[in-house]
PDB file of C-alpha atoms in Angstrom:
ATOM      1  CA  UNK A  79      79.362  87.223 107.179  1.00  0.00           C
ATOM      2  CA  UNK A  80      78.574  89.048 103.626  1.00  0.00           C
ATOM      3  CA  UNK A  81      81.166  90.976 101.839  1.00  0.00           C
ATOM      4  CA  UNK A  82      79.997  95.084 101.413  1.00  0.00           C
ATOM      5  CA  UNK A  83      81.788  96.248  98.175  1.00  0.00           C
ATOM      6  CA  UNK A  84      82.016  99.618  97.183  1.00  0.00           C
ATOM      7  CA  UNK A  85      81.805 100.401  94.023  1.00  0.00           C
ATOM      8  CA  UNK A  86      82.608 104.374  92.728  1.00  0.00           C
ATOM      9  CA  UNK A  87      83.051 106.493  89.470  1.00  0.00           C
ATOM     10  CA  UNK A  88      85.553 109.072  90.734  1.00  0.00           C
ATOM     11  CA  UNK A  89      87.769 111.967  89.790  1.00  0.00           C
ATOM     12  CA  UNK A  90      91.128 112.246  90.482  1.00  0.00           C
ATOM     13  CA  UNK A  91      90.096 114.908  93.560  1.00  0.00           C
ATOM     14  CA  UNK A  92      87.659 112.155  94.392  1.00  0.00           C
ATOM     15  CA  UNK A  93      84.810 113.518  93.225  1.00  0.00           C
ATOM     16  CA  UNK A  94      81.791 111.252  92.374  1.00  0.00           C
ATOM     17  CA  UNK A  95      78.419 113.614  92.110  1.00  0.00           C
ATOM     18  CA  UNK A  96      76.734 112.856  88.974  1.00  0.00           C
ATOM     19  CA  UNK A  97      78.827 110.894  86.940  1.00  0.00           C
ATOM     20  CA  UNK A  98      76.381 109.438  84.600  1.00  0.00           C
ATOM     21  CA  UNK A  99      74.049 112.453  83.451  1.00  0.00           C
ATOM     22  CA  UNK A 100      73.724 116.174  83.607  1.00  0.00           C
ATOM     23  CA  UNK A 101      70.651 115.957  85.703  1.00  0.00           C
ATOM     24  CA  UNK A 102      71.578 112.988  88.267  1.00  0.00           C
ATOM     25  CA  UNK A 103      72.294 115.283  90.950  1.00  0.00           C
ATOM     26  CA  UNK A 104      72.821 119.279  90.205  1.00  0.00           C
ATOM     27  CA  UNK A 105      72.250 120.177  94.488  1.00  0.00           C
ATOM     28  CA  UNK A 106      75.181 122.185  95.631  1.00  0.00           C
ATOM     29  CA  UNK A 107      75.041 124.162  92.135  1.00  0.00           C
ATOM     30  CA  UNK A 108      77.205 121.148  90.557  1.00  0.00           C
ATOM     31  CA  UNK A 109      77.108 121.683  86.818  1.00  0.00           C
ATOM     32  CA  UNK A 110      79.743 119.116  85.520  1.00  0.00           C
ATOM     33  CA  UNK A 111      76.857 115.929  85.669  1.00  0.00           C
ATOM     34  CA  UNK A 112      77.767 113.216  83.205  1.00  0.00           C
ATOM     35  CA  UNK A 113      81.719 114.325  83.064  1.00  0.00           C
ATOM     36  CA  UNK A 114      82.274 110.145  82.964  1.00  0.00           C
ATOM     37  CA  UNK A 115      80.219 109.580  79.781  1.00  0.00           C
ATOM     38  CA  UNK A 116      83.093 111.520  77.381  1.00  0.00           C
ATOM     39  CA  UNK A 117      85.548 108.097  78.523  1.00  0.00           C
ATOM     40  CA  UNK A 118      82.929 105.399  77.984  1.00  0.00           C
ATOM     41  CA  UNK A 119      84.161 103.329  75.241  1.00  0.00           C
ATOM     42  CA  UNK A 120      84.293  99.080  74.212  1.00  0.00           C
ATOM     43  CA  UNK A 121      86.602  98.317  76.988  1.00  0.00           C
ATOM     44  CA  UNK A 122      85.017 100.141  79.666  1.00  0.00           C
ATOM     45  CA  UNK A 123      81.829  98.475  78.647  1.00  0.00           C
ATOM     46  CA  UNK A 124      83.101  95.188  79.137  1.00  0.00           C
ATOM     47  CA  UNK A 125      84.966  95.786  82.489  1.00  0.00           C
ATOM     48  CA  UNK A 126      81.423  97.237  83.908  1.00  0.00           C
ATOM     49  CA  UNK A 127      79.464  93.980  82.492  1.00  0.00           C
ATOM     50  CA  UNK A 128      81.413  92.096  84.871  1.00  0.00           C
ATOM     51  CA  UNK A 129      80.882  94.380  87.995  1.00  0.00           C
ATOM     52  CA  UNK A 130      77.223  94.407  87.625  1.00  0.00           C
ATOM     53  CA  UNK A 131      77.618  90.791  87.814  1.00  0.00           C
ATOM     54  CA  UNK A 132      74.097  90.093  90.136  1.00  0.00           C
ATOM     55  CA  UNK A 133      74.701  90.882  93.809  1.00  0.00           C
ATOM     56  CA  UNK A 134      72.411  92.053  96.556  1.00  0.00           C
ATOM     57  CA  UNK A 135      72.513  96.155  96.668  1.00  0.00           C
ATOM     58  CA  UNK A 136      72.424  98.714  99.576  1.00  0.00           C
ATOM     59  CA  UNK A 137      71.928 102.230  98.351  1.00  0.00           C
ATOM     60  CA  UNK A 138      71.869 105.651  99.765  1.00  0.00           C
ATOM     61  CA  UNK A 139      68.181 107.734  99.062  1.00  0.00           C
ATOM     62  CA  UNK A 140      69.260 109.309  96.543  1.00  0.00           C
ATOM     63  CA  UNK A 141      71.024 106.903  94.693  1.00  0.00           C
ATOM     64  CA  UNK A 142      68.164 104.050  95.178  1.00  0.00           C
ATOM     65  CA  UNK A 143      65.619 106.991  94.096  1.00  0.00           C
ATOM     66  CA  UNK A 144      67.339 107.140  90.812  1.00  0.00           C
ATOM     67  CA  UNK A 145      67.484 103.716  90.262  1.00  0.00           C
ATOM     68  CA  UNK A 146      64.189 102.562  91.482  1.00  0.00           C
ATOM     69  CA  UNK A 147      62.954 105.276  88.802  1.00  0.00           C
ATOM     70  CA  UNK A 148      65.185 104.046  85.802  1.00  0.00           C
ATOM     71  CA  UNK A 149      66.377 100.234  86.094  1.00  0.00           C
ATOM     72  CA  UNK A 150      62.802  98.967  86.478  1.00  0.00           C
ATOM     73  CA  UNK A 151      62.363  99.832  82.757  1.00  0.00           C
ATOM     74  CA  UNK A 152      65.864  99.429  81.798  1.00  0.00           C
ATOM     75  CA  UNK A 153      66.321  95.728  83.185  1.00  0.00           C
ATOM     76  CA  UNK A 154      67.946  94.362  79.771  1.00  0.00           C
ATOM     77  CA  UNK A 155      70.970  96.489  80.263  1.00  0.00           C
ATOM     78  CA  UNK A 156      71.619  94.876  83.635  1.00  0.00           C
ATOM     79  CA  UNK A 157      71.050  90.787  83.753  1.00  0.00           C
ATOM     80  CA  UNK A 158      69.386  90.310  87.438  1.00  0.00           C
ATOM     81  CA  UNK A 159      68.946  93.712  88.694  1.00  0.00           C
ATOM     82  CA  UNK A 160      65.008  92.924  89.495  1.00  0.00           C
ATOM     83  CA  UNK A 161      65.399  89.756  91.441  1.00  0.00           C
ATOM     84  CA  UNK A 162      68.251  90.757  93.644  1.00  0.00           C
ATOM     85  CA  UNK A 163      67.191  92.412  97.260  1.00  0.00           C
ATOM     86  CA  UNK A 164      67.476  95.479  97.226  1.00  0.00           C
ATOM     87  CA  UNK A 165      68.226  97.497 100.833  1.00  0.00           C
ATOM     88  CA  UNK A 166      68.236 101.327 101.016  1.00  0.00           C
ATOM     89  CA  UNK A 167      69.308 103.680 104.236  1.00  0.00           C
ATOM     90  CA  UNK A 168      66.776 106.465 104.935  1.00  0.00           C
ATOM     91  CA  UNK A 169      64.848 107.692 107.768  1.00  0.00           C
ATOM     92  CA  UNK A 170      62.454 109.539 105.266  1.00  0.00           C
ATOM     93  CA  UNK A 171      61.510 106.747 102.920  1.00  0.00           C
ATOM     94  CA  UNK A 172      58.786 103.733 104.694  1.00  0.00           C
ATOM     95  CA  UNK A 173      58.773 100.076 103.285  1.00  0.00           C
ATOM     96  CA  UNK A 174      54.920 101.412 101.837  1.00  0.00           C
ATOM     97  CA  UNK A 175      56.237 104.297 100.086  1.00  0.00           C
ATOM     98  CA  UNK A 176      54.888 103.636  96.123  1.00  0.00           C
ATOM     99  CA  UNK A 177      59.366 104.247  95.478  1.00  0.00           C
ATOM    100  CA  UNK A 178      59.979 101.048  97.300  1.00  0.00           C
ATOM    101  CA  UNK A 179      57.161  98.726  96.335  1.00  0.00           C
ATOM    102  CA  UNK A 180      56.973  99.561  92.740  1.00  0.00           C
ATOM    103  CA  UNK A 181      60.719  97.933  92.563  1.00  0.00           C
ATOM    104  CA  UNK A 182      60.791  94.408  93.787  1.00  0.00           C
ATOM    105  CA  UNK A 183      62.379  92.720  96.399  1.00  0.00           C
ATOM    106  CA  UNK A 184      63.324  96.672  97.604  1.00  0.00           C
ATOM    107  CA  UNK A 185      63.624  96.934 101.519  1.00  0.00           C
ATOM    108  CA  UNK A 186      64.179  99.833 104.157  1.00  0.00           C
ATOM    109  CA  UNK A 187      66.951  99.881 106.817  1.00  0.00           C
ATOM    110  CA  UNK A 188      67.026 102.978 109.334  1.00  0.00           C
ATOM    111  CA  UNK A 189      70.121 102.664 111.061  1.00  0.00           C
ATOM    112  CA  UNK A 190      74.121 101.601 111.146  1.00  0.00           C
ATOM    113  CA  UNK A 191      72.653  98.647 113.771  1.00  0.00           C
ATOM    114  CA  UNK A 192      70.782  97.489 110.570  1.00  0.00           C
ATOM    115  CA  UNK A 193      73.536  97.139 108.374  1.00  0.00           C
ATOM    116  CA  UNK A 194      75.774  95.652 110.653  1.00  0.00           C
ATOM    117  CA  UNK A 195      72.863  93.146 111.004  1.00  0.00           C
ATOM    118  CA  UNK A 196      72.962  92.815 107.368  1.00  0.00           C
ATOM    119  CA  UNK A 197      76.469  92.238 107.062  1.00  0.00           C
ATOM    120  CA  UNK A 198      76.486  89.574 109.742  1.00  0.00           C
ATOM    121  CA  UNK A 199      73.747  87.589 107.611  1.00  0.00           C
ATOM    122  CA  UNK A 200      74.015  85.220 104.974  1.00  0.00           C
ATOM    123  CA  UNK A 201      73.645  85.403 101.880  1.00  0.00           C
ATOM    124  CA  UNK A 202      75.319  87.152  98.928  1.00  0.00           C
ATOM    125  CA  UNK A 203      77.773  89.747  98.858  1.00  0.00           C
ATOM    126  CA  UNK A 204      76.687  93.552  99.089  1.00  0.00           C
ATOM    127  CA  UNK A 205      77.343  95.787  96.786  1.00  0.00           C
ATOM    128  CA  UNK A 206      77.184 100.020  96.562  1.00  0.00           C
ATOM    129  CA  UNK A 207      76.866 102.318  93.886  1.00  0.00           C
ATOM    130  CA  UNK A 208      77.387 105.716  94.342  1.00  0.00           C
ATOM    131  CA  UNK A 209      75.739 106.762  97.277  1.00  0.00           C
ATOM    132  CA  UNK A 210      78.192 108.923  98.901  1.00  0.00           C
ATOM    133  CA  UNK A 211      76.946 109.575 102.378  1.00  0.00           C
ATOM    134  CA  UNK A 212      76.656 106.227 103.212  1.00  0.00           C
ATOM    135  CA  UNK A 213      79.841 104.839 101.777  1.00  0.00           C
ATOM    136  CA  UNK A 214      81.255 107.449 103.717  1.00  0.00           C
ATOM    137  CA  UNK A 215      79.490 106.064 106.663  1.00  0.00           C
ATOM    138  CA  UNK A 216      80.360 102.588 105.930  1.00  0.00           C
ATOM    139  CA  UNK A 217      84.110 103.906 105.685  1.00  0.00           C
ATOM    140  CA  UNK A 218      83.866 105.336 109.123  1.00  0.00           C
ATOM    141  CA  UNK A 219      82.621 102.348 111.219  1.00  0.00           C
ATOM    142  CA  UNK A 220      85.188 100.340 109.074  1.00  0.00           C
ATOM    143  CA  UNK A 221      82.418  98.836 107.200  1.00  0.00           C
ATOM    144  CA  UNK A 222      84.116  98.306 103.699  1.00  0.00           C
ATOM    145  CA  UNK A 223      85.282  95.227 102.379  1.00  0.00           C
ATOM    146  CA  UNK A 224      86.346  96.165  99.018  1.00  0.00           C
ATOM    147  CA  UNK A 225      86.589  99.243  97.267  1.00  0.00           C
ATOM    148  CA  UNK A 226      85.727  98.913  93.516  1.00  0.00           C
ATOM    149  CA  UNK A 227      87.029 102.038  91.858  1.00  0.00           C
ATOM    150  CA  UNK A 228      86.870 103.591  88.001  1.00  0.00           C
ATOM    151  CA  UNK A 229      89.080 106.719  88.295  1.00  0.00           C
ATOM    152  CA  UNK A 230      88.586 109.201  85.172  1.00  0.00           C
ATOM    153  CA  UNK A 231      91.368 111.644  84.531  1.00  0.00           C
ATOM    154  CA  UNK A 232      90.078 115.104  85.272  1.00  0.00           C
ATOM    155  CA  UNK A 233      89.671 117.084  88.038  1.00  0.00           C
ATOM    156  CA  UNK A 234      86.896 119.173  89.045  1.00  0.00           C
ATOM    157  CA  UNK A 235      87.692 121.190  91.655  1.00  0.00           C
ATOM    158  CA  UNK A 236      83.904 120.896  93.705  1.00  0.00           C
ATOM    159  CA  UNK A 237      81.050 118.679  94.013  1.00  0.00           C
ATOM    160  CA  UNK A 238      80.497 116.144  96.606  1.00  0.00           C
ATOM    161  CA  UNK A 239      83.675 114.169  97.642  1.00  0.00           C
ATOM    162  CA  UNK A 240      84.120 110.192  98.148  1.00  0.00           C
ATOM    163  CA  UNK A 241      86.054 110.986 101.696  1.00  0.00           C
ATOM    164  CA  UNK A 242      84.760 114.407 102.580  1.00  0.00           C
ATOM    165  CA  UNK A 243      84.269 113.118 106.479  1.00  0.00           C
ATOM    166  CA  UNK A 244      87.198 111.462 106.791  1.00  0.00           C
ATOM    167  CA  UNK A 245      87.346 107.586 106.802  1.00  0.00           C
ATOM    168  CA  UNK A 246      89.278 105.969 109.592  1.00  0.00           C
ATOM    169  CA  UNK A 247      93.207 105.321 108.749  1.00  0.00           C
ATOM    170  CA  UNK A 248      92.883 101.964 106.536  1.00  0.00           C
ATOM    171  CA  UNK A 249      94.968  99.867 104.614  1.00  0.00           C
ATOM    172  CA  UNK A 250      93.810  97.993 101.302  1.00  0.00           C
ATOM    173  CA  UNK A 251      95.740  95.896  99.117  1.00  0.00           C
ATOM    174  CA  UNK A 252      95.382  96.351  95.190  1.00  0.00           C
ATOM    175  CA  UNK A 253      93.631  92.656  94.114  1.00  0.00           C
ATOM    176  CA  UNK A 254      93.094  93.876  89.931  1.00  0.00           C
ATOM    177  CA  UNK A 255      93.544  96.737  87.467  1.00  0.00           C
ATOM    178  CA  UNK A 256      93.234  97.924  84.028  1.00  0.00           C
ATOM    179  CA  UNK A 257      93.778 100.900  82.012  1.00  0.00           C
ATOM    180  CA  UNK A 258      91.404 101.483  79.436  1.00  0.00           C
ATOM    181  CA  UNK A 259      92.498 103.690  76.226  1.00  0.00           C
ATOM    182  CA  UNK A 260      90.725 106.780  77.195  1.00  0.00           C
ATOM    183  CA  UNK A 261      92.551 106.545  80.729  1.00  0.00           C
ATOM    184  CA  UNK A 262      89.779 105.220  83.026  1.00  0.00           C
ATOM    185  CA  UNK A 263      91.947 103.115  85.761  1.00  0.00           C
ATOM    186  CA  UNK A 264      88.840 100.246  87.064  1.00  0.00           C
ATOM    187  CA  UNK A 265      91.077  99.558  90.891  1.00  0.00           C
ATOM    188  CA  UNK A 266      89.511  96.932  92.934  1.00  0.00           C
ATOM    189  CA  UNK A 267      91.047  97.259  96.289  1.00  0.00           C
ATOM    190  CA  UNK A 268      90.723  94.661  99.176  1.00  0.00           C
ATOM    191  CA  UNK A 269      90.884  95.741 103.283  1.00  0.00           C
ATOM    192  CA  UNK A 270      94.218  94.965 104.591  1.00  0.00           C
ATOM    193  CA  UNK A 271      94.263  95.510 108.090  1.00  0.00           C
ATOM    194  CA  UNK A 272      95.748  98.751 109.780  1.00  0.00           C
ATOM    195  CA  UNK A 273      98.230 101.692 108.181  1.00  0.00           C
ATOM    196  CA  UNK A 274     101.509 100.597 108.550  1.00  0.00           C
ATOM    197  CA  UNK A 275     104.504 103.167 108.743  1.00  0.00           C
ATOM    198  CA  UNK A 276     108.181 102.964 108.278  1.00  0.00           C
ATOM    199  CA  UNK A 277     111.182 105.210 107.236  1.00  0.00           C
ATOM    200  CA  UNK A 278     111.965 105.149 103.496  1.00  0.00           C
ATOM    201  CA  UNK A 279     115.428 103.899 102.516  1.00  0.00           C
ATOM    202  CA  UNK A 280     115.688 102.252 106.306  1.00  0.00           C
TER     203      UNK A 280
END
């Protein structure tokens, strides 16, 4: 069985619309895109390097829109990004569609039955970016391996949220952190079974 990681720029209000560019993603009237780029520095650089490390990728519509439009051209930037598969969830795009050939090794899945058959396969691990309605799919049918976070300190108050429907009750244990100097906290957070209660001071 493959490992599906999740891997999110968020706000502290859990925010992740348009992280990376004014223009990513502006629906809903959003008008804070790019609010991430003001903490990018050295040691944020590095700590990304090693989550792009190559991995096969399943992507909302959106999100695999985007990069089948940038990373294409932009390969040098990110070591392996055109030989990995690529797998994106839409009933609207068709394995012909010019957005899915033009980017190798890019294939459609329609359903939650697909990606469970996915996950069940072997090969590599899985890894999301982004793509918010299906992560928060993949959170409801318990779906999530890991959760791979880089939480920037602001808030913003509106834009589309990481758990706006409501995951199921989860636990996760913390497996690695860092801090960088402009206050980015990377969290990389492993399932652990189900929520556990108790009494403080018991």
């Amino acid at each position: 069985m493959r490992k599906i990681i999740v891997l999110e720029f968020i706000t502290l209000d859990g925010v992740l619309q348009a992280p990376g560019g004014p223009e990513e993603d502006t629906s809903g009237g959003f008008e804070f895109g790019g609010w991430s780029a003001p903490y990018a520095d050295e040691e944020s650089g590095k700590l990304m390097q090693k989550q792009m490390a190559p991995a096969d990728l399943l992507l909302g519509r959106k999100t695999f829109e985007i990069f089948a439009n940038y990373w294409p051209e932009h390969a040098d930037y990110w070591p392996g990004i055109i030989d990995v598969n690529k797998y994106v969830l839409s009933n609207t795009i068709k394995q012909s569609d010019p957005v899915v050939t033009r980017w190798k090794n890019s294939n459609v899945l329609n359903s939650l039955a697909d990606i469970q058959k996915l996950k069940n396969s072997n090969g590599p691990d899985i890894k999301v970016w982004g793509s918010g309605e299906l992560v928060q799919l993949l959170l409801k049918h318990d779906l999530v391996d890991e959760l791979l976070l880089k939480i920037y300190p602001l808030t913003l108050g509106k834009g589309k949220n990481l758990f706006d429907h409501g995951p199921i009750p989860a636990a996760f244990t913390l497996t690695e952190s860092a801090v960088t100097r402009s206050g980015v906290i990377f969290a990389n957070y492993k399932r652990a079974g189900e929520v556990k209660t108790g009494t403080m001071g018991a």
